Amino acid sequence: MHQKKILAGALGCLILCSHPAGYLAAVPQTQTIEGQTQEAAETVLPQDLAPDYNDPEYVKRLVQNESGQEDIPVPSAFNSVKALTTKSPFTGLVYTHAPQLSDSSIVHGIDVSKWQADIDWEKVKEAGVKFVFIRCGYTALSQKFAMYEDEYFRQNIQGAYDAGIQVGVYFFSNSITVSEAKQEAKKTLQLIDDYSDMITLPVVYDFEAFSNAYRAYGLPKEQVTKNLIAYADIVQDAGYVPMYYGSPSFLNSYFDVASLTNYDCWLANYTTKTSYTGDYTYWQYSSSGKVNGIAGNVDCNFYYSYSGGSTSPEEEDPEDREQGLGPVTGFTMSDHSTTEITIDWDPVEEADGYKIYRSKSYGGTYKQIRVLNGNEVTEYTDATVMESEGRQYYYKVVPFILDEDNNLKYGMESDILTAYTQRLHAFRLKTKTNLNLREQAGTEYASAGVVPAGTGLPFYKFTLSADDKKWYKVTYTRNGVSYTGYLSGSYVDIYTYGNTTKNVNMRSGAGLTYKIQRTVPKGTKVTVIGQKTDASGTKWSRIKYTLKGKGYTGYIPAKYIRQI
């Protein structure tokens, strides 16, 4: 990445010196007239497009071509035997996925802009592309703030949608201020307004200022994070799912990732085994993929949806099966909140309907929660889950038919789908004792190893064991090898994060009789590492926080902390 930045900087100078007007001058843009369709005597290829040194994606591609850094395997901490591997049909290489995603199913997709020129979307669909992110617009490299529509956006989104490919969009940002980021969000919403029904995937804030050719180059992390949140909040308020994009180095340098747990992350890492340990929902693993229907290179991506192994649900007549019926495919969690989980699947052509089963634990009993009649009704929103963040539930779907005598016959059961309520906040835990890391939630499952007492770890989700005990899903690394599994909630302390709601005195102990150590300013982000109740019944939180590079620990009343 250090070499890439040097090359990028040199390229920025090259652009400034060689382009007749310099990169500060705005190149004339082709305006797209709403409702107008492109008519051409022949297909436009990428090499037919005129250079545009004011388009940030054009400059990015020049840098990628110059650096030649693509698909180079790098050492990874994720060497667990449970890690998934996938061979990409678009690069021919085998990719290893992070162990915390070991219960995911992998979906193939791409992302495109005007620089792919004309695309045959039917061929792209036939090639195995299930989803696409399409650039809708960008902010130019000129010093003056100026936004433009991607001139191929409208034909790309219509073509992808017509071909039956799931669609998301991204805006290539060069915002410097919160005000500019808000304008970019409003521009995005304006561009996608006519296509809102087509967009089922996130709307992405794509901020990449990796050379001095970019107007936002060198912007502080705090400012970039504020800009992203301003953009994402506007997009979210409009009913879309916001997401941000970046490479591991860029995410660490330009984003306060710990404060962005409300938003999905799209990881860009051109390697066969990423070492990035943060949360992400999509992985852009290559910029040199080959897909039938697209001339030249195209970016390739994995999408992680959650599904797992298989056990038998409790069916009314488990022996009464219809041979060759099912199982359902494409079984995924399509949406979730803290109070609902939505699941869907592909229709089974011969089915007359589906039965849905749910279990609260991986090895628990599956109970029927819904019957859906008709083979095309393939979505169900479970609003009976308990309000929570990151709680896992387990689902199965069984297709059925009614024979000539109106007898019910079952098809093959689906694999387990591991779904979960939405996670809005960041959580950590610390082990109280040496603790077995179990493959699933329960002492009956094998141990992958022992996590020492006093180990602090982030946890992704939690679930219940068959005996209703709480277990937390974590990834633990030792001697360069990472293991994902579950720790018993009976032997861990939970950390949460919050902001102080007023200027509040921090004391050396839990009670007003203890010495005041200092005043914690209103709005300070704190980590809650313990709870105590004093003799009067007042709850106190033991907190730690950092101010101007120095750490502090003490007690404040719990009522003055708002969880984040």
mmCIF file of C-alpha atoms in Angstrom, residues 332-530:
data_model
loop_
_atom_site.group_PDB
_atom_site.id
_atom_site.type_symbol
_atom_site.label_atom_id
_atom_site.label_comp_id
_atom_site.label_asym_id
_atom_site.label_seq_id
_atom_site.Cartn_x
_atom_site.Cartn_y
_atom_site.Cartn_z
ATOM 1 C CA THR A 332 -31.080 -16.235 2.938
ATOM 2 C CA MET A 333 -31.796 -13.580 5.526
ATOM 3 C CA SER A 334 -32.900 -10.670 3.334
ATOM 4 C CA ASP A 335 -33.615 -8.117 6.076
ATOM 5 C CA HIS A 336 -33.602 -7.685 9.834
ATOM 6 C CA SER A 337 -34.165 -5.192 12.632
ATOM 7 C CA THR A 338 -33.947 -5.474 16.399
ATOM 8 C CA THR A 339 -37.513 -6.831 16.410
ATOM 9 C CA GLU A 340 -37.902 -8.688 13.080
ATOM 10 C CA ILE A 341 -36.068 -11.106 10.800
ATOM 11 C CA THR A 342 -37.040 -11.537 7.149
ATOM 12 C CA ILE A 343 -36.059 -14.718 5.304
ATOM 13 C CA ASP A 344 -36.577 -15.670 1.672
ATOM 14 C CA TRP A 345 -35.683 -18.403 -0.817
ATOM 15 C CA ASP A 346 -36.059 -19.391 -4.444
ATOM 16 C CA PRO A 347 -39.388 -20.977 -5.458
ATOM 17 C CA VAL A 348 -39.604 -24.744 -5.907
ATOM 18 C CA GLU A 349 -41.510 -25.185 -9.150
ATOM 19 C CA GLU A 350 -43.515 -28.266 -8.148
ATOM 20 C CA ALA A 351 -44.350 -27.127 -4.617
ATOM 21 C CA ASP A 352 -47.846 -26.194 -3.477
ATOM 22 C CA GLY A 353 -46.510 -24.375 -0.437
ATOM 23 C CA TYR A 354 -43.915 -24.271 2.324
ATOM 24 C CA LYS A 355 -43.704 -24.906 6.045
ATOM 25 C CA ILE A 356 -41.345 -22.727 8.084
ATOM 26 C CA TYR A 357 -39.652 -24.005 11.237
ATOM 27 C CA ARG A 358 -37.565 -22.130 13.814
ATOM 28 C CA SER A 359 -35.294 -23.083 16.692
ATOM 29 C CA LYS A 360 -33.853 -20.768 19.364
ATOM 30 C CA SER A 361 -30.651 -22.854 19.554
ATOM 31 C CA TYR A 362 -28.488 -24.668 17.017
ATOM 32 C CA GLY A 363 -29.191 -28.131 18.382
ATOM 33 C CA GLY A 364 -32.620 -27.378 19.765
ATOM 34 C CA THR A 365 -36.131 -28.393 18.749
ATOM 35 C CA TYR A 366 -37.546 -26.889 15.543
ATOM 36 C CA LYS A 367 -41.126 -25.713 15.861
ATOM 37 C CA GLN A 368 -43.406 -24.885 12.982
ATOM 38 C CA ILE A 369 -44.158 -21.141 12.934
ATOM 39 C CA ARG A 370 -45.900 -20.625 9.592
ATOM 40 C CA VAL A 371 -47.461 -22.351 6.584
ATOM 41 C CA LEU A 372 -47.320 -20.539 3.236
ATOM 42 C CA ASN A 373 -49.605 -21.678 0.453
ATOM 43 C CA GLY A 374 -48.534 -21.309 -3.175
ATOM 44 C CA ASN A 375 -45.065 -21.900 -4.566
ATOM 45 C CA GLU A 376 -44.333 -18.261 -5.428
ATOM 46 C CA VAL A 377 -44.765 -16.895 -1.883
ATOM 47 C CA THR A 378 -41.136 -17.274 -0.829
ATOM 48 C CA GLU A 379 -40.620 -14.598 1.836
ATOM 49 C CA TYR A 380 -41.515 -14.517 5.489
ATOM 50 C CA THR A 381 -40.980 -11.848 8.162
ATOM 51 C CA ASP A 382 -40.682 -13.316 11.640
ATOM 52 C CA ALA A 383 -41.993 -10.632 13.995
ATOM 53 C CA THR A 384 -42.112 -13.028 16.959
ATOM 54 C CA VAL A 385 -38.392 -12.798 17.788
ATOM 55 C CA MET A 386 -37.479 -11.119 21.071
ATOM 56 C CA GLU A 387 -36.295 -7.518 20.820
ATOM 57 C CA SER A 388 -32.522 -7.777 20.949
ATOM 58 C CA GLU A 389 -29.301 -6.966 19.110
ATOM 59 C CA GLY A 390 -27.376 -9.715 17.339
ATOM 60 C CA ARG A 391 -29.390 -12.637 18.702
ATOM 61 C CA GLN A 392 -29.185 -15.684 16.454
ATOM 62 C CA TYR A 393 -32.153 -17.823 15.442
ATOM 63 C CA TYR A 394 -32.171 -20.923 13.246
ATOM 64 C CA TYR A 395 -34.655 -21.554 10.419
ATOM 65 C CA LYS A 396 -35.643 -24.338 8.048
ATOM 66 C CA VAL A 397 -38.093 -24.444 5.162
ATOM 67 C CA VAL A 398 -39.781 -27.626 3.900
ATOM 68 C CA PRO A 399 -41.729 -27.586 0.597
ATOM 69 C CA PHE A 400 -44.888 -29.662 0.318
ATOM 70 C CA ILE A 401 -47.421 -30.804 -2.286
ATOM 71 C CA LEU A 402 -51.020 -31.948 -2.180
ATOM 72 C CA ASP A 403 -51.481 -35.156 -4.165
ATOM 73 C CA GLU A 404 -54.565 -36.217 -6.137
ATOM 74 C CA ASP A 405 -56.263 -37.340 -2.925
ATOM 75 C CA ASN A 406 -55.441 -34.036 -1.245
ATOM 76 C CA ASN A 407 -52.880 -35.742 0.987
ATOM 77 C CA LEU A 408 -49.978 -33.617 2.197
ATOM 78 C CA LYS A 409 -46.509 -34.819 1.218
ATOM 79 C CA TYR A 410 -43.261 -33.191 2.288
ATOM 80 C CA GLY A 411 -40.173 -32.554 0.228
ATOM 81 C CA MET A 412 -36.580 -32.369 1.408
ATOM 82 C CA GLU A 413 -35.818 -29.992 4.253
ATOM 83 C CA SER A 414 -33.531 -27.041 3.661
ATOM 84 C CA ASP A 415 -30.191 -26.534 5.332
ATOM 85 C CA ILE A 416 -30.195 -24.526 8.544
ATOM 86 C CA LEU A 417 -30.317 -20.766 8.000
ATOM 87 C CA THR A 418 -28.591 -18.900 10.822
ATOM 88 C CA ALA A 419 -30.251 -15.470 11.000
ATOM 89 C CA TYR A 420 -30.009 -12.769 13.616
ATOM 90 C CA THR A 421 -31.552 -9.543 14.826
ATOM 91 C CA GLN A 422 -29.876 -6.315 13.775
ATOM 92 C CA ARG A 423 -26.822 -5.189 15.703
ATOM 93 C CA LEU A 424 -26.765 -1.436 16.361
ATOM 94 C CA HIS A 425 -24.044 -1.159 18.976
ATOM 95 C CA ALA A 426 -20.515 -2.399 19.633
ATOM 96 C CA PHE A 427 -19.996 -4.964 22.412
ATOM 97 C CA ARG A 428 -17.029 -6.676 24.038
ATOM 98 C CA LEU A 429 -16.513 -9.320 26.671
ATOM 99 C CA LYS A 430 -13.764 -10.460 29.047
ATOM 100 C CA THR A 431 -13.355 -14.032 30.246
ATOM 101 C CA LYS A 432 -13.500 -14.548 34.023
ATOM 102 C CA THR A 433 -11.700 -17.904 33.887
ATOM 103 C CA ASN A 434 -9.958 -20.206 31.420
ATOM 104 C CA LEU A 435 -12.825 -21.031 29.094
ATOM 105 C CA ASN A 436 -13.468 -23.592 26.355
ATOM 106 C CA LEU A 437 -14.254 -22.152 22.920
ATOM 107 C CA ARG A 438 -17.051 -24.442 21.708
ATOM 108 C CA GLU A 439 -17.915 -25.124 18.059
ATOM 109 C CA GLN A 440 -21.561 -24.352 18.847
ATOM 110 C CA ALA A 441 -23.463 -23.004 21.839
ATOM 111 C CA GLY A 442 -23.388 -25.725 24.474
ATOM 112 C CA THR A 443 -21.012 -27.861 26.520
ATOM 113 C CA GLU A 444 -22.005 -30.884 24.422
ATOM 114 C CA TYR A 445 -20.067 -29.496 21.453
ATOM 115 C CA ALA A 446 -16.354 -30.010 20.871
ATOM 116 C CA SER A 447 -13.848 -27.442 22.115
ATOM 117 C CA ALA A 448 -11.527 -25.758 19.610
ATOM 118 C CA GLY A 449 -9.224 -24.687 22.459
ATOM 119 C CA VAL A 450 -9.073 -22.752 25.699
ATOM 120 C CA VAL A 451 -9.340 -18.956 25.927
ATOM 121 C CA PRO A 452 -7.297 -17.747 28.947
ATOM 122 C CA ALA A 453 -8.874 -15.853 31.835
ATOM 123 C CA GLY A 454 -8.812 -12.081 31.399
ATOM 124 C CA THR A 455 -8.975 -12.180 27.585
ATOM 125 C CA GLY A 456 -10.929 -9.293 26.053
ATOM 126 C CA LEU A 457 -12.717 -9.923 22.752
ATOM 127 C CA PRO A 458 -15.375 -8.291 20.572
ATOM 128 C CA PHE A 459 -18.396 -10.498 20.054
ATOM 129 C CA TYR A 460 -20.423 -10.577 16.865
ATOM 130 C CA LYS A 461 -23.654 -12.228 17.992
ATOM 131 C CA PHE A 462 -25.120 -14.269 20.814
ATOM 132 C CA THR A 463 -27.359 -17.283 20.956
ATOM 133 C CA LEU A 464 -28.917 -19.702 23.415
ATOM 134 C CA SER A 465 -27.948 -23.273 24.146
ATOM 135 C CA ALA A 466 -30.515 -26.055 24.325
ATOM 136 C CA ASP A 467 -30.829 -25.401 28.085
ATOM 137 C CA ASP A 468 -31.485 -21.668 27.535
ATOM 138 C CA LYS A 469 -28.038 -20.435 28.601
ATOM 139 C CA LYS A 470 -26.581 -17.436 26.758
ATOM 140 C CA TRP A 471 -23.473 -17.988 24.592
ATOM 141 C CA TYR A 472 -21.407 -15.408 22.694
ATOM 142 C CA LYS A 473 -19.856 -15.848 19.253
ATOM 143 C CA VAL A 474 -16.225 -14.676 19.087
ATOM 144 C CA THR A 475 -13.055 -15.092 17.076
ATOM 145 C CA TYR A 476 -9.938 -15.818 19.143
ATOM 146 C CA THR A 477 -6.410 -15.754 17.700
ATOM 147 C CA ARG A 478 -3.461 -17.609 19.181
ATOM 148 C CA ASN A 479 -0.026 -18.254 17.648
ATOM 149 C CA GLY A 480 -1.197 -16.822 14.327
ATOM 150 C CA VAL A 481 -4.210 -19.156 14.072
ATOM 151 C CA SER A 482 -7.772 -17.851 14.504
ATOM 152 C CA TYR A 483 -10.695 -19.865 15.794
ATOM 153 C CA THR A 484 -14.361 -18.899 15.728
ATOM 154 C CA GLY A 485 -16.742 -20.372 18.248
ATOM 155 C CA TYR A 486 -18.898 -19.728 21.306
ATOM 156 C CA LEU A 487 -18.079 -18.798 24.913
ATOM 157 C CA SER A 488 -20.438 -19.448 27.801
ATOM 158 C CA GLY A 489 -22.081 -16.279 29.079
ATOM 159 C CA SER A 490 -21.902 -17.628 32.629
ATOM 160 C CA TYR A 491 -18.158 -17.008 32.731
ATOM 161 C CA VAL A 492 -17.673 -13.663 30.953
ATOM 162 C CA ASP A 493 -18.166 -9.993 31.766
ATOM 163 C CA ILE A 494 -19.839 -7.875 29.075
ATOM 164 C CA TYR A 495 -18.527 -4.496 27.963
ATOM 165 C CA THR A 496 -20.739 -1.900 26.345
ATOM 166 C CA TYR A 497 -20.137 1.583 24.960
ATOM 167 C CA GLY A 498 -21.972 4.798 25.677
ATOM 168 C CA ASN A 499 -21.891 8.589 25.719
ATOM 169 C CA THR A 500 -22.229 10.692 28.852
ATOM 170 C CA THR A 501 -25.424 12.752 28.826
ATOM 171 C CA LYS A 502 -24.076 15.573 31.061
ATOM 172 C CA ASN A 503 -20.892 16.759 32.748
ATOM 173 C CA VAL A 504 -20.576 14.162 35.506
ATOM 174 C CA ASN A 505 -18.144 13.569 38.379
ATOM 175 C CA MET A 506 -16.126 10.369 38.124
ATOM 176 C CA ARG A 507 -15.366 8.818 41.533
ATOM 177 C CA SER A 508 -12.860 6.268 42.756
ATOM 178 C CA GLY A 509 -15.655 3.922 43.869
ATOM 179 C CA ALA A 510 -19.359 3.225 43.476
ATOM 180 C CA GLY A 511 -20.941 5.825 45.762
ATOM 181 C CA LEU A 512 -21.070 9.510 46.677
ATOM 182 C CA THR A 513 -18.697 8.951 49.614
ATOM 183 C CA TYR A 514 -15.817 8.143 47.276
ATOM 184 C CA LYS A 515 -13.290 10.739 46.130
ATOM 185 C CA ILE A 516 -14.014 12.723 42.958
ATOM 186 C CA GLN A 517 -11.217 11.972 40.495
ATOM 187 C CA ARG A 518 -12.240 14.318 37.671
ATOM 188 C CA THR A 519 -15.257 15.579 35.704
ATOM 189 C CA VAL A 520 -16.154 13.652 32.555
ATOM 190 C CA PRO A 521 -17.418 16.085 29.871
ATOM 191 C CA LYS A 522 -20.880 15.669 28.347
ATOM 192 C CA GLY A 523 -20.815 13.572 25.161
ATOM 193 C CA THR A 524 -17.652 11.644 26.082
ATOM 194 C CA LYS A 525 -17.530 8.123 24.626
ATOM 195 C CA VAL A 526 -16.943 5.655 27.463
ATOM 196 C CA THR A 527 -16.528 1.905 27.770
ATOM 197 C CA VAL A 528 -18.635 0.345 30.515
ATOM 198 C CA ILE A 529 -16.531 -2.390 32.112
ATOM 199 C CA GLY A 530 -18.585 -3.176 35.196
#
